[in-house]
Short mmCIF file of C-alpha atoms in Angstrom, two decimals:
data_model
loop_
_atom_site.label_atom_id
_atom_site.label_comp_id
_atom_site.label_asym_id
_atom_site.label_seq_id
_atom_site.Cartn_x
_atom_site.Cartn_y
_atom_site.Cartn_z
CA ASN A 2 -105.65 -30.28 -25.98
CA ALA A 3 -106.58 -28.76 -22.59
CA GLY A 4 -110.36 -29.46 -22.74
CA VAL A 5 -112.32 -27.45 -20.16
CA THR A 6 -110.20 -25.37 -17.80
CA GLN A 7 -111.62 -23.87 -14.61
CA THR A 8 -109.88 -21.39 -12.36
CA PRO A 9 -109.39 -21.06 -9.47
CA LYS A 10 -109.54 -24.57 -7.98
CA PHE A 11 -110.28 -23.26 -4.47
CA GLN A 12 -111.62 -19.94 -3.23
CA VAL A 13 -112.69 -18.53 0.13
CA LEU A 14 -114.84 -15.42 0.17
CA LYS A 15 -116.41 -13.32 2.88
CA THR A 16 -120.12 -12.61 2.75
CA GLY A 17 -120.83 -9.71 0.41
CA GLN A 18 -117.68 -10.05 -1.67
CA SER A 19 -117.89 -10.55 -5.41
CA MET A 20 -115.76 -12.71 -7.67
CA THR A 21 -115.63 -14.33 -11.08
CA LEU A 22 -115.11 -18.03 -11.71
CA GLN A 23 -113.35 -18.56 -15.01
CA CYS A 24 -114.13 -21.27 -17.56
CA ALA A 25 -112.43 -21.76 -20.91
CA GLN A 26 -112.67 -24.52 -23.52
CA ASP A 27 -110.59 -25.14 -26.61
CA MET A 28 -112.86 -27.60 -28.44
CA ASN A 29 -114.96 -25.02 -30.33
CA HIS A 30 -118.08 -26.18 -28.47
CA GLU A 31 -121.11 -23.97 -28.92
CA TYR A 32 -122.80 -25.12 -25.70
CA MET A 33 -121.39 -24.14 -22.28
CA SER A 34 -122.95 -24.36 -18.85
CA TRP A 35 -122.37 -23.86 -15.15
CA TYR A 36 -123.54 -26.25 -12.42
CA ARG A 37 -123.28 -26.29 -8.68
CA GLN A 38 -123.06 -29.47 -6.64
CA ASP A 39 -123.88 -29.56 -2.98
CA PRO A 40 -122.96 -32.48 -0.67
CA GLY A 41 -124.81 -35.68 -1.52
CA MET A 42 -126.71 -34.03 -4.33
CA GLY A 43 -126.65 -33.99 -8.08
CA LEU A 44 -125.71 -31.06 -10.24
CA ARG A 45 -128.05 -28.11 -10.49
CA LEU A 46 -127.91 -25.95 -13.59
CA ILE A 47 -127.16 -22.27 -12.92
CA HIS A 48 -126.82 -20.72 -16.41
CA TYR A 49 -126.09 -21.98 -19.87
CA SER A 50 -125.22 -20.67 -23.31
CA VAL A 51 -125.85 -22.11 -26.78
CA GLY A 52 -123.42 -19.75 -28.49
CA ALA A 53 -121.53 -16.47 -28.27
CA GLY A 54 -123.85 -13.65 -27.23
CA ILE A 55 -126.61 -16.02 -26.05
CA THR A 56 -127.22 -16.98 -22.43
CA ASP A 57 -130.17 -18.39 -20.54
CA GLN A 58 -131.12 -19.20 -16.97
CA GLY A 59 -131.12 -22.68 -15.50
CA GLU A 60 -132.68 -23.97 -12.28
CA VAL A 61 -130.82 -21.79 -9.75
CA PRO A 62 -129.73 -18.53 -11.43
CA ASN A 63 -130.31 -16.08 -8.57
CA GLY A 64 -127.14 -14.41 -7.31
CA TYR A 65 -125.15 -15.30 -10.43
CA ASN A 66 -124.45 -13.55 -13.73
CA VAL A 67 -122.88 -14.87 -16.92
CA SER A 68 -121.81 -13.54 -20.28
CA ARG A 69 -120.56 -15.23 -23.45
CA SER A 70 -118.56 -12.77 -25.49
CA THR A 71 -116.47 -15.48 -27.19
CA THR A 72 -117.00 -19.15 -28.04
CA GLU A 73 -114.14 -20.15 -25.73
CA ASP A 74 -114.97 -18.36 -22.47
CA PHE A 75 -117.97 -18.48 -20.13
CA PRO A 76 -117.25 -16.71 -16.81
CA LEU A 77 -119.61 -16.97 -13.83
CA ARG A 78 -119.91 -13.92 -11.61
CA LEU A 79 -121.05 -13.98 -8.02
CA LEU A 80 -122.45 -10.53 -7.36
CA SER A 81 -122.57 -10.52 -3.55
CA ALA A 82 -121.48 -13.84 -2.06
CA ALA A 83 -123.67 -15.53 0.53
CA PRO A 84 -122.98 -18.62 2.69
CA SER A 85 -125.69 -20.45 0.71
CA GLN A 86 -123.39 -20.22 -2.32
CA THR A 87 -120.80 -22.44 -0.65
CA SER A 88 -120.56 -25.29 -3.12
CA VAL A 89 -118.49 -26.99 -5.79
CA TYR A 90 -118.96 -25.34 -9.17
CA PHE A 91 -118.50 -27.22 -12.42
CA CYS A 92 -118.26 -25.78 -15.90
CA ALA A 93 -119.07 -27.99 -18.90
CA SER A 94 -119.13 -27.69 -22.66
CA SER A 95 -120.29 -29.72 -25.64
CA PHE A 96 -121.56 -29.67 -29.18
CA ARG A 97 -125.34 -29.64 -29.27
CA ASN A 98 -126.94 -33.01 -28.61
CA SER A 99 -123.56 -34.45 -27.59
CA PRO A 100 -121.80 -35.49 -24.36
CA LEU A 101 -120.70 -32.83 -21.90
CA HIS A 102 -117.01 -32.32 -21.13
CA PHE A 103 -116.48 -31.18 -17.54
CA GLY A 104 -113.83 -29.10 -15.88
CA ASN A 105 -112.30 -30.25 -12.59
CA GLY A 106 -114.42 -27.90 -10.50
CA THR A 107 -113.97 -24.90 -8.24
CA ARG A 108 -114.51 -25.44 -4.53
CA LEU A 109 -115.97 -22.22 -3.09
CA THR A 110 -116.44 -21.45 0.59
CA VAL A 111 -118.30 -18.33 1.71
CA THR A 112 -117.84 -17.38 5.36
CA SER B 4 -136.55 -28.50 -9.89
CA GLN B 5 -134.26 -31.26 -11.12
CA GLN B 6 -135.35 -33.02 -14.25
CA GLY B 7 -134.16 -36.54 -13.50
CA GLU B 8 -134.71 -38.70 -10.46
CA GLU B 9 -132.45 -41.71 -9.95
CA ASP B 10 -133.49 -44.80 -8.07
CA PRO B 11 -132.15 -46.21 -5.83
CA GLN B 12 -130.25 -43.45 -4.05
CA ALA B 13 -127.64 -45.98 -2.91
CA LEU B 14 -126.78 -49.50 -4.04
CA SER B 15 -124.30 -51.94 -2.53
CA ILE B 16 -123.37 -55.17 -4.32
CA GLN B 17 -120.63 -57.79 -4.47
CA GLU B 18 -118.01 -57.86 -7.19
CA GLY B 19 -119.25 -59.85 -10.16
CA GLU B 20 -122.91 -59.02 -9.62
CA ASN B 21 -124.94 -56.80 -11.93
CA ALA B 22 -126.01 -53.29 -10.92
CA THR B 23 -129.18 -51.65 -12.21
CA MET B 24 -129.98 -47.98 -11.77
CA ASN B 25 -133.13 -46.25 -12.92
CA CYS B 26 -133.86 -42.69 -13.98
CA SER B 27 -137.22 -40.98 -14.44
CA TYR B 28 -137.71 -37.56 -15.98
CA LYS B 29 -140.52 -35.08 -16.51
CA THR B 30 -140.42 -33.35 -19.89
CA SER B 31 -139.75 -34.20 -23.53
CA ILE B 32 -136.09 -34.75 -24.28
CA ASN B 33 -133.63 -34.73 -27.18
CA ASN B 34 -131.39 -37.29 -25.49
CA LEU B 35 -130.57 -38.86 -22.14
CA GLN B 36 -127.02 -39.36 -20.91
CA TRP B 37 -125.39 -41.25 -18.06
CA TYR B 38 -122.33 -39.94 -16.22
CA ARG B 39 -120.04 -41.25 -13.53
CA GLN B 40 -118.38 -39.27 -10.75
CA ASN B 41 -115.59 -40.42 -8.48
CA SER B 42 -115.34 -38.68 -5.08
CA GLY B 43 -116.23 -35.08 -5.99
CA ARG B 44 -114.20 -35.00 -9.18
CA GLY B 45 -115.60 -33.85 -12.53
CA LEU B 46 -118.19 -36.04 -14.18
CA VAL B 47 -117.20 -38.44 -16.92
CA HIS B 48 -119.57 -39.28 -19.75
CA LEU B 49 -120.54 -42.95 -20.08
CA ILE B 50 -123.23 -43.26 -22.72
CA LEU B 51 -125.76 -41.16 -24.66
CA ILE B 52 -129.09 -42.46 -25.94
CA ARG B 53 -131.21 -40.36 -28.27
CA SER B 54 -134.96 -40.01 -27.95
CA ASN B 55 -135.59 -42.22 -30.99
CA GLU B 56 -133.42 -45.07 -29.62
CA ARG B 57 -134.59 -47.76 -27.21
CA GLU B 58 -131.39 -49.54 -26.19
CA LYS B 59 -127.67 -48.94 -26.37
CA HIS B 60 -124.61 -50.92 -25.33
CA SER B 61 -121.06 -49.90 -24.51
CA GLY B 62 -118.75 -52.57 -23.09
CA ARG B 63 -120.30 -53.74 -19.80
CA LEU B 64 -122.92 -50.97 -19.91
CA ARG B 65 -126.45 -51.33 -21.23
CA VAL B 66 -128.88 -48.42 -21.31
CA THR B 67 -132.56 -48.54 -22.14
CA LEU B 68 -134.92 -45.66 -22.79
CA ASP B 69 -138.73 -45.71 -22.63
CA THR B 70 -140.02 -42.30 -23.73
CA SER B 71 -143.64 -43.30 -23.13
CA LYS B 72 -142.84 -43.86 -19.44
CA LYS B 73 -140.20 -41.11 -19.35
CA SER B 74 -137.68 -43.49 -17.83
CA SER B 75 -134.27 -45.00 -18.47
CA SER B 76 -132.15 -47.68 -16.86
CA LEU B 77 -128.42 -48.27 -16.67
CA LEU B 78 -127.18 -51.83 -16.24
CA ILE B 79 -123.56 -52.52 -15.33
CA THR B 80 -122.76 -56.20 -15.79
CA ALA B 81 -120.07 -58.17 -13.94
CA SER B 82 -119.31 -55.23 -11.65
CA ARG B 83 -115.82 -54.53 -10.34
CA ALA B 84 -114.59 -52.69 -7.24
CA ALA B 85 -113.38 -49.94 -9.61
CA ASP B 86 -117.02 -49.30 -10.61
CA THR B 87 -117.62 -47.81 -7.16
CA ALA B 88 -118.77 -44.24 -7.87
CA SER B 89 -121.85 -42.05 -8.15
CA TYR B 90 -123.87 -42.39 -11.34
CA PHE B 91 -126.05 -39.61 -12.72
CA CYS B 92 -128.56 -39.41 -15.50
CA ALA B 93 -128.91 -36.15 -17.41
CA THR B 94 -131.52 -35.08 -19.90
CA GLU B 95 -131.17 -32.59 -22.73
CA SER B 96 -134.52 -30.93 -23.29
CA ARG B 97 -135.94 -29.12 -26.30
CA ARG B 98 -134.67 -25.92 -24.70
CA ASP B 99 -131.09 -27.23 -25.01
CA ASP B 100 -130.46 -27.23 -21.27
CA MET B 101 -128.92 -30.32 -19.67
CA ARG B 102 -130.30 -31.24 -16.25
CA PHE B 103 -129.09 -33.87 -13.84
CA GLY B 104 -130.70 -36.09 -11.27
CA ALA B 105 -129.47 -36.50 -7.69
CA GLY B 106 -127.53 -39.66 -8.54
CA THR B 107 -127.14 -43.25 -7.38
CA ARG B 108 -124.20 -44.02 -5.13
CA LEU B 109 -122.87 -47.47 -6.12
CA THR B 110 -120.55 -49.45 -3.85
CA VAL B 111 -119.02 -52.64 -5.23
CA LYS B 112 -117.47 -54.78 -2.52
CA PRO B 113 -114.44 -56.92 -3.46
#
């Protein structure tokens, strides 16, 4: 049972480049979400999804896109990377009204 | 803006002492959860308390919830050096989004 798998673990981008952070879960969870964590801060919600085909914005959605074509996968796309998007990104999943299971994070640096 | 606010931001205690962390939030919730994070790793779930519950226990952890004051507390009894970590509260709202506070950084000195 792999849980929540995030790839890549580390990524360096130049300003203006685009990329997709991958997130997959094998627990049949309907709820999936993306957070970013900046030094000394808590997690801020970027986007979330309550099921396949349904997504919604969180606190800091600008500059990011998501889609949920399957229950298992919830990729996060950075459209045009900016230095302000340098952060650690966490994907999480759960059943509704239940504890979140987190991936190990993707450490992104934008130069 | 973040939903939860933890207090204090940092707490330093001796091994064996109790640690209390507080969380306040702004909107109606389905449940409130506490998580632990060690040094930038993924968060680990500790305990979930639903909006119709007032107190919950799990091992050395005790969580209370006061929905009238929109606040919760996490008590860790008989702390150990291994409890050193950051602790976050998270609230699940009626909109189904889970939002986190900025966390309390706990240091337990041996």
